[in-house]
PDB file of C-alpha atoms in Angstrom:
ATOM      1  CA  MET L   1      46.292  61.259 120.866  1.00  0.00           C
ATOM      2  CA  GLN L   2      48.801  59.087 122.655  1.00  0.00           C
ATOM      3  CA  ALA L   3      49.686  60.386 126.077  1.00  0.00           C
ATOM      4  CA  VAL L   4      53.093  61.951 126.366  1.00  0.00           C
ATOM      5  CA  ALA L   5      55.315  60.242 128.900  1.00  0.00           C
ATOM      6  CA  SER L   6      56.416  62.460 131.768  1.00  0.00           C
ATOM      7  CA  LEU L   7      60.055  63.303 132.210  1.00  0.00           C
ATOM      8  CA  ASP L   8      60.144  61.504 135.547  1.00  0.00           C
ATOM      9  CA  SER L   9      58.848  58.276 134.000  1.00  0.00           C
ATOM     10  CA  LEU L  10      61.429  58.466 131.217  1.00  0.00           C
ATOM     11  CA  LEU L  11      64.223  58.946 133.691  1.00  0.00           C
ATOM     12  CA  ALA L  12      62.969  56.133 135.842  1.00  0.00           C
ATOM     13  CA  ALA L  13      62.864  53.801 132.819  1.00  0.00           C
ATOM     14  CA  GLN L  14      66.456  54.811 131.951  1.00  0.00           C
ATOM     15  CA  THR L  15      65.428  55.551 128.325  1.00  0.00           C
ATOM     16  CA  LEU L  16      66.520  59.160 128.491  1.00  0.00           C
ATOM     17  CA  TRP L  17      70.123  60.287 128.972  1.00  0.00           C
ATOM     18  CA  HIS L  18      70.520  62.875 131.765  1.00  0.00           C
ATOM     19  CA  ALA L  19      73.680  64.998 131.531  1.00  0.00           C
ATOM     20  CA  GLY L  20      75.907  64.674 134.579  1.00  0.00           C
ATOM     21  CA  ARG L  21      74.134  61.602 135.865  1.00  0.00           C
ATOM     22  CA  HIS L  22      75.373  58.090 135.413  1.00  0.00           C
ATOM     23  CA  PRO L  23      72.689  55.544 134.679  1.00  0.00           C
ATOM     24  CA  ALA L  24      71.702  53.283 137.530  1.00  0.00           C
ATOM     25  CA  THR L  25      73.778  50.177 137.456  1.00  0.00           C
ATOM     26  CA  THR L  26      71.943  46.877 137.027  1.00  0.00           C
ATOM     27  CA  ARG L  27      74.207  44.280 138.488  1.00  0.00           C
ATOM     28  CA  ASP L  28      72.702  41.267 136.784  1.00  0.00           C
ATOM     29  CA  GLY L  29      75.541  40.157 134.560  1.00  0.00           C
ATOM     30  CA  GLU L  30      76.547  36.567 133.970  1.00  0.00           C
ATOM     31  CA  PRO L  31      79.604  35.823 136.136  1.00  0.00           C
ATOM     32  CA  THR L  32      82.785  35.700 134.091  1.00  0.00           C
ATOM     33  CA  GLY L  33      84.619  33.359 136.497  1.00  0.00           C
ATOM     34  CA  HIS L  34      87.183  36.078 137.096  1.00  0.00           C
ATOM     35  CA  ALA L  35      86.322  37.952 140.269  1.00  0.00           C
ATOM     36  CA  ALA L  36      88.453  40.915 139.440  1.00  0.00           C
ATOM     37  CA  LEU L  37      86.863  41.349 136.011  1.00  0.00           C
ATOM     38  CA  ASP L  38      83.360  41.010 137.520  1.00  0.00           C
ATOM     39  CA  ALA L  39      84.290  43.781 139.956  1.00  0.00           C
ATOM     40  CA  LEU L  40      85.464  45.976 137.057  1.00  0.00           C
ATOM     41  CA  LEU L  41      82.297  45.682 134.946  1.00  0.00           C
ATOM     42  CA  PRO L  42      79.190  47.787 135.823  1.00  0.00           C
ATOM     43  CA  GLN L  43      76.944  44.790 135.429  1.00  0.00           C
ATOM     44  CA  ARG L  44      79.309  42.582 137.448  1.00  0.00           C
ATOM     45  CA  GLY L  45      79.701  40.066 134.624  1.00  0.00           C
ATOM     46  CA  TRP L  46      79.014  39.424 130.949  1.00  0.00           C
ATOM     47  CA  PRO L  47      75.876  41.250 129.769  1.00  0.00           C
ATOM     48  CA  ARG L  48      72.999  38.769 129.449  1.00  0.00           C
ATOM     49  CA  ARG L  49      71.019  38.424 126.190  1.00  0.00           C
ATOM     50  CA  ALA L  50      73.725  40.401 124.506  1.00  0.00           C
ATOM     51  CA  LEU L  51      76.815  40.424 122.330  1.00  0.00           C
ATOM     52  CA  THR L  52      80.283  40.813 123.819  1.00  0.00           C
ATOM     53  CA  GLU L  53      83.072  41.727 121.433  1.00  0.00           C
ATOM     54  CA  LEU L  54      86.693  40.731 122.093  1.00  0.00           C
ATOM     55  CA  LEU L  55      89.214  42.699 120.022  1.00  0.00           C
ATOM     56  CA  LEU L  56      92.516  40.872 119.581  1.00  0.00           C
ATOM     57  CA  PRO L  57      95.954  41.836 118.296  1.00  0.00           C
ATOM     58  CA  ALA L  58      96.423  38.143 117.280  1.00  0.00           C
ATOM     59  CA  ASP L  59      94.909  34.775 117.945  1.00  0.00           C
ATOM     60  CA  GLY L  60      95.943  33.066 121.110  1.00  0.00           C
ATOM     61  CA  VAL L  61      96.379  35.999 123.451  1.00  0.00           C
ATOM     62  CA  GLY L  62      94.190  34.430 126.148  1.00  0.00           C
ATOM     63  CA  GLU L  63      90.714  34.991 124.653  1.00  0.00           C
ATOM     64  CA  LEU L  64      89.555  31.467 125.233  1.00  0.00           C
ATOM     65  CA  ALA L  65      91.045  31.346 128.777  1.00  0.00           C
ATOM     66  CA  LEU L  66      88.952  34.475 129.438  1.00  0.00           C
ATOM     67  CA  LEU L  67      85.778  32.775 128.315  1.00  0.00           C
ATOM     68  CA  MET L  68      86.469  29.258 129.612  1.00  0.00           C
ATOM     69  CA  PRO L  69      85.141  29.550 133.179  1.00  0.00           C
ATOM     70  CA  THR L  70      81.733  30.780 131.931  1.00  0.00           C
ATOM     71  CA  LEU L  71      81.582  28.163 129.149  1.00  0.00           C
ATOM     72  CA  ALA L  72      82.506  25.377 131.543  1.00  0.00           C
ATOM     73  CA  ARG L  73      79.862  26.421 134.046  1.00  0.00           C
ATOM     74  CA  LEU L  74      77.184  26.661 131.361  1.00  0.00           C
ATOM     75  CA  SER L  75      78.094  23.233 130.018  1.00  0.00           C
ATOM     76  CA  ARG L  76      77.974  21.721 133.473  1.00  0.00           C
ATOM     77  CA  GLU L  77      74.454  23.143 133.789  1.00  0.00           C
ATOM     78  CA  GLY L  78      73.490  21.401 130.532  1.00  0.00           C
ATOM     79  CA  GLY L  79      73.641  24.464 128.319  1.00  0.00           C
ATOM     80  CA  THR L  80      74.476  24.040 124.669  1.00  0.00           C
ATOM     81  CA  LEU L  81      77.635  25.745 123.408  1.00  0.00           C
ATOM     82  CA  ALA L  82      78.341  26.584 119.767  1.00  0.00           C
ATOM     83  CA  LEU L  83      81.627  27.636 118.124  1.00  0.00           C
ATOM     84  CA  ILE L  84      81.122  29.303 114.721  1.00  0.00           C
ATOM     85  CA  ALA L  85      83.947  29.103 112.173  1.00  0.00           C
ATOM     86  CA  PRO L  86      86.868  28.931 114.652  1.00  0.00           C
ATOM     87  CA  PRO L  87      90.217  29.682 112.981  1.00  0.00           C
ATOM     88  CA  TYR L  88      91.765  26.447 114.427  1.00  0.00           C
ATOM     89  CA  LEU L  89      90.233  23.089 115.194  1.00  0.00           C
ATOM     90  CA  PRO L  90      89.494  23.081 118.929  1.00  0.00           C
ATOM     91  CA  TYR L  91      91.720  20.569 120.751  1.00  0.00           C
ATOM     92  CA  ALA L  92      89.083  18.455 122.555  1.00  0.00           C
ATOM     93  CA  PRO L  93      91.319  17.193 125.433  1.00  0.00           C
ATOM     94  CA  ALA L  94      92.157  20.776 126.412  1.00  0.00           C
ATOM     95  CA  TRP L  95      88.533  21.818 126.384  1.00  0.00           C
ATOM     96  CA  GLN L  96      87.617  18.778 128.434  1.00  0.00           C
ATOM     97  CA  ALA L  97      90.400  19.495 130.898  1.00  0.00           C
ATOM     98  CA  ALA L  98      89.022  23.033 131.237  1.00  0.00           C
ATOM     99  CA  GLY L  99      85.749  21.602 132.424  1.00  0.00           C
ATOM    100  CA  ILE L 100      83.751  21.676 129.209  1.00  0.00           C
ATOM    101  CA  ASP L 101      81.185  18.827 128.699  1.00  0.00           C
ATOM    102  CA  LEU L 102      82.026  17.839 125.118  1.00  0.00           C
ATOM    103  CA  GLY L 103      78.576  16.401 124.771  1.00  0.00           C
ATOM    104  CA  VAL L 104      77.059  19.912 124.640  1.00  0.00           C
ATOM    105  CA  LEU L 105      79.818  21.513 122.469  1.00  0.00           C
ATOM    106  CA  HIS L 106      79.091  22.017 118.794  1.00  0.00           C
ATOM    107  CA  VAL L 107      81.711  23.177 116.284  1.00  0.00           C
ATOM    108  CA  ILE L 108      80.196  24.640 113.140  1.00  0.00           C
ATOM    109  CA  GLU L 109      82.572  25.040 110.204  1.00  0.00           C
ATOM    110  CA  ALA L 110      81.358  27.656 107.727  1.00  0.00           C
ATOM    111  CA  ALA L 111      82.709  29.685 104.873  1.00  0.00           C
ATOM    112  CA  PRO L 112      83.002  33.423 105.582  1.00  0.00           C
ATOM    113  CA  ARG L 113      79.848  34.202 103.645  1.00  0.00           C
ATOM    114  CA  ASP L 114      77.911  31.644 105.712  1.00  0.00           C
ATOM    115  CA  ALA L 115      79.454  32.187 109.126  1.00  0.00           C
ATOM    116  CA  LEU L 116      77.388  35.291 110.001  1.00  0.00           C
ATOM    117  CA  TRP L 117      74.218  33.495 109.034  1.00  0.00           C
ATOM    118  CA  ALA L 118      75.091  30.426 111.156  1.00  0.00           C
ATOM    119  CA  PHE L 119      76.140  32.727 114.054  1.00  0.00           C
ATOM    120  CA  GLU L 120      72.828  34.579 113.945  1.00  0.00           C
ATOM    121  CA  GLN L 121      70.758  31.391 113.699  1.00  0.00           C
ATOM    122  CA  CYS L 122      72.456  29.885 116.720  1.00  0.00           C
ATOM    123  CA  LEU L 123      72.004  32.994 118.830  1.00  0.00           C
ATOM    124  CA  ARG L 124      68.362  33.358 117.861  1.00  0.00           C
ATOM    125  CA  SER L 125      67.418  29.675 118.229  1.00  0.00           C
ATOM    126  CA  GLY L 126      66.866  29.715 121.946  1.00  0.00           C
ATOM    127  CA  ALA L 127      68.706  26.382 122.083  1.00  0.00           C
ATOM    128  CA  CYS L 128      72.170  27.695 122.951  1.00  0.00           C
ATOM    129  CA  ALA L 129      73.434  29.052 126.260  1.00  0.00           C
ATOM    130  CA  ALA L 130      76.453  30.689 124.591  1.00  0.00           C
ATOM    131  CA  VAL L 131      77.737  31.112 121.073  1.00  0.00           C
ATOM    132  CA  VAL L 132      81.311  32.044 120.205  1.00  0.00           C
ATOM    133  CA  GLY L 133      82.052  33.228 116.653  1.00  0.00           C
ATOM    134  CA  TRP L 134      85.006  34.377 114.573  1.00  0.00           C
ATOM    135  CA  PRO L 135      83.359  36.182 111.647  1.00  0.00           C
ATOM    136  CA  ARG L 136      85.774  37.550 109.059  1.00  0.00           C
ATOM    137  CA  GLN L 137      83.209  39.841 107.487  1.00  0.00           C
ATOM    138  CA  ALA L 138      81.117  41.781 109.958  1.00  0.00           C
ATOM    139  CA  ASP L 139      80.094  45.387 109.593  1.00  0.00           C
ATOM    140  CA  ALA L 140      78.036  47.392 112.088  1.00  0.00           C
ATOM    141  CA  GLN L 141      74.766  46.232 110.490  1.00  0.00           C
ATOM    142  CA  ALA L 142      75.777  42.546 110.763  1.00  0.00           C
ATOM    143  CA  LEU L 143      76.852  43.013 114.411  1.00  0.00           C
ATOM    144  CA  ARG L 144      73.508  44.699 115.154  1.00  0.00           C
ATOM    145  CA  ARG L 145      71.687  41.651 113.804  1.00  0.00           C
ATOM    146  CA  LEU L 146      73.825  39.473 116.073  1.00  0.00           C
ATOM    147  CA  GLN L 147      73.019  41.685 119.064  1.00  0.00           C
ATOM    148  CA  VAL L 148      69.241  41.463 118.340  1.00  0.00           C
ATOM    149  CA  ALA L 149      69.494  37.747 117.818  1.00  0.00           C
ATOM    150  CA  ALA L 150      71.299  37.233 121.198  1.00  0.00           C
ATOM    151  CA  ASP L 151      68.571  39.272 122.873  1.00  0.00           C
ATOM    152  CA  SER L 152      65.659  37.367 121.243  1.00  0.00           C
ATOM    153  CA  GLY L 153      67.375  34.023 121.845  1.00  0.00           C
ATOM    154  CA  ASP L 154      68.272  34.746 125.479  1.00  0.00           C
ATOM    155  CA  CYS L 155      71.850  33.847 124.744  1.00  0.00           C
ATOM    156  CA  LEU L 156      75.400  34.960 125.510  1.00  0.00           C
ATOM    157  CA  GLY L 157      77.124  35.931 122.300  1.00  0.00           C
ATOM    158  CA  PHE L 158      80.876  36.368 121.995  1.00  0.00           C
ATOM    159  CA  VAL L 159      82.397  37.715 118.762  1.00  0.00           C
ATOM    160  CA  LEU L 160      86.173  37.576 118.384  1.00  0.00           C
ATOM    161  CA  ARG L 161      87.647  40.093 115.915  1.00  0.00           C
ATOM    162  CA  ASP L 162      90.888  41.841 114.994  1.00  0.00           C
ATOM    163  CA  ARG L 163      91.628  44.875 117.174  1.00  0.00           C
ATOM    164  CA  LYS L 164      91.827  47.056 114.000  1.00  0.00           C
ATOM    165  CA  HIS L 165      88.039  47.244 114.310  1.00  0.00           C
ATOM    166  CA  ALA L 166      88.341  49.076 117.700  1.00  0.00           C
ATOM    167  CA  ALA L 167      88.082  52.435 116.038  1.00  0.00           C
ATOM    168  CA  ASN L 168      84.743  51.489 114.419  1.00  0.00           C
ATOM    169  CA  PRO L 169      81.419  51.869 116.200  1.00  0.00           C
ATOM    170  CA  SER L 170      79.840  48.652 117.426  1.00  0.00           C
ATOM    171  CA  PRO L 171      76.380  47.756 118.785  1.00  0.00           C
ATOM    172  CA  ALA L 172      77.905  45.153 121.102  1.00  0.00           C
ATOM    173  CA  ALA L 173      76.872  45.652 124.738  1.00  0.00           C
ATOM    174  CA  LEU L 174      80.457  45.099 125.891  1.00  0.00           C
ATOM    175  CA  ARG L 175      83.740  45.561 124.054  1.00  0.00           C
ATOM    176  CA  LEU L 176      87.058  44.388 125.472  1.00  0.00           C
ATOM    177  CA  GLU L 177      90.316  45.013 123.697  1.00  0.00           C
ATOM    178  CA  HIS L 178      93.599  43.150 124.453  1.00  0.00           C
ATOM    179  CA  ASP L 179      96.427  45.683 124.354  1.00  0.00           C
ATOM    180  CA  GLY L 180      99.301  43.287 125.049  1.00  0.00           C
ATOM    181  CA  ASP L 181      99.236  43.765 128.823  1.00  0.00           C
ATOM    182  CA  GLY L 182      95.675  42.936 129.606  1.00  0.00           C
ATOM    183  CA  TRP L 183      91.993  43.543 128.668  1.00  0.00           C
ATOM    184  CA  ARG L 184      90.707  47.049 128.513  1.00  0.00           C
ATOM    185  CA  VAL L 185      87.043  47.900 128.482  1.00  0.00           C
ATOM    186  CA  ARG L 186      86.268  50.035 125.435  1.00  0.00           C
ATOM    187  CA  LYS L 187      82.513  50.050 125.910  1.00  0.00           C
ATOM    188  CA  CYS L 188      80.106  48.620 128.462  1.00  0.00           C
ATOM    189  CA  ARG L 189      76.438  48.663 129.227  1.00  0.00           C
ATOM    190  CA  GLY L 190      75.333  50.154 132.579  1.00  0.00           C
ATOM    191  CA  GLY L 191      77.964  52.759 133.228  1.00  0.00           C
ATOM    192  CA  PRO L 192      81.172  54.420 132.000  1.00  0.00           C
ATOM    193  CA  ALA L 193      84.025  52.217 130.822  1.00  0.00           C
ATOM    194  CA  PRO L 194      86.573  51.663 133.621  1.00  0.00           C
ATOM    195  CA  THR L 195      90.038  53.021 133.009  1.00  0.00           C
ATOM    196  CA  ARG L 196      91.790  50.137 134.774  1.00  0.00           C
ATOM    197  CA  ALA L 197      92.731  47.084 132.733  1.00  0.00           C
ATOM    198  CA  PHE L 198      92.123  43.496 133.646  1.00  0.00           C
ATOM    199  CA  ALA L 199      95.210  41.237 133.493  1.00  0.00           C
ATOM    200  CA  PRO L 200      94.307  37.646 134.431  1.00  0.00           C
ATOM    201  CA  GLY L 201      97.809  36.668 135.490  1.00  0.00           C
ATOM    202  CA  LEU L 202      97.902  39.512 138.052  1.00  0.00           C
ATOM    203  CA  HIS L 203      94.689  38.608 139.896  1.00  0.00           C
TER     204      HIS L 203
END
């Protein structure tokens, strides 16, 4: 018979929830490039090997500006970046001005039925440092597949979706919602979601 793990060992491994006790914070996040946001997040950055969900009231509320410092740093380090089914054709001069090495940036146009497959394959490939996707059709099961793919591919995954999905459960390790004034953490790995919002223009 398999040995039963002791309660102490389960608590030490952080696989068991203990009422009244916050899990130990592992501060090994990928820096966001925004010091105030890093200070707000329990992992002090984007969760590694994981999916981050950005919930938007509309396109163009600053979602790319939020990601750009990280994407630029990864591209300077030679990491491959992939954009999956962006709603608008990226303006290359603006991306270059933001510090992106266009030589490692790949834009993948895909129909809605194929976008999730392309997103998952890029995350899982092990060839990408970061993948940003705009899937139109993504239920909890599809997002879970993306989360698993990001973990197995050692990749940063960013999924950009309409904020109407905020009420639905999500397996993403981090969920940020733009409420018009700034970004609010709706869910985060490593601790309770902070109540304070992050407004880039105020920091």
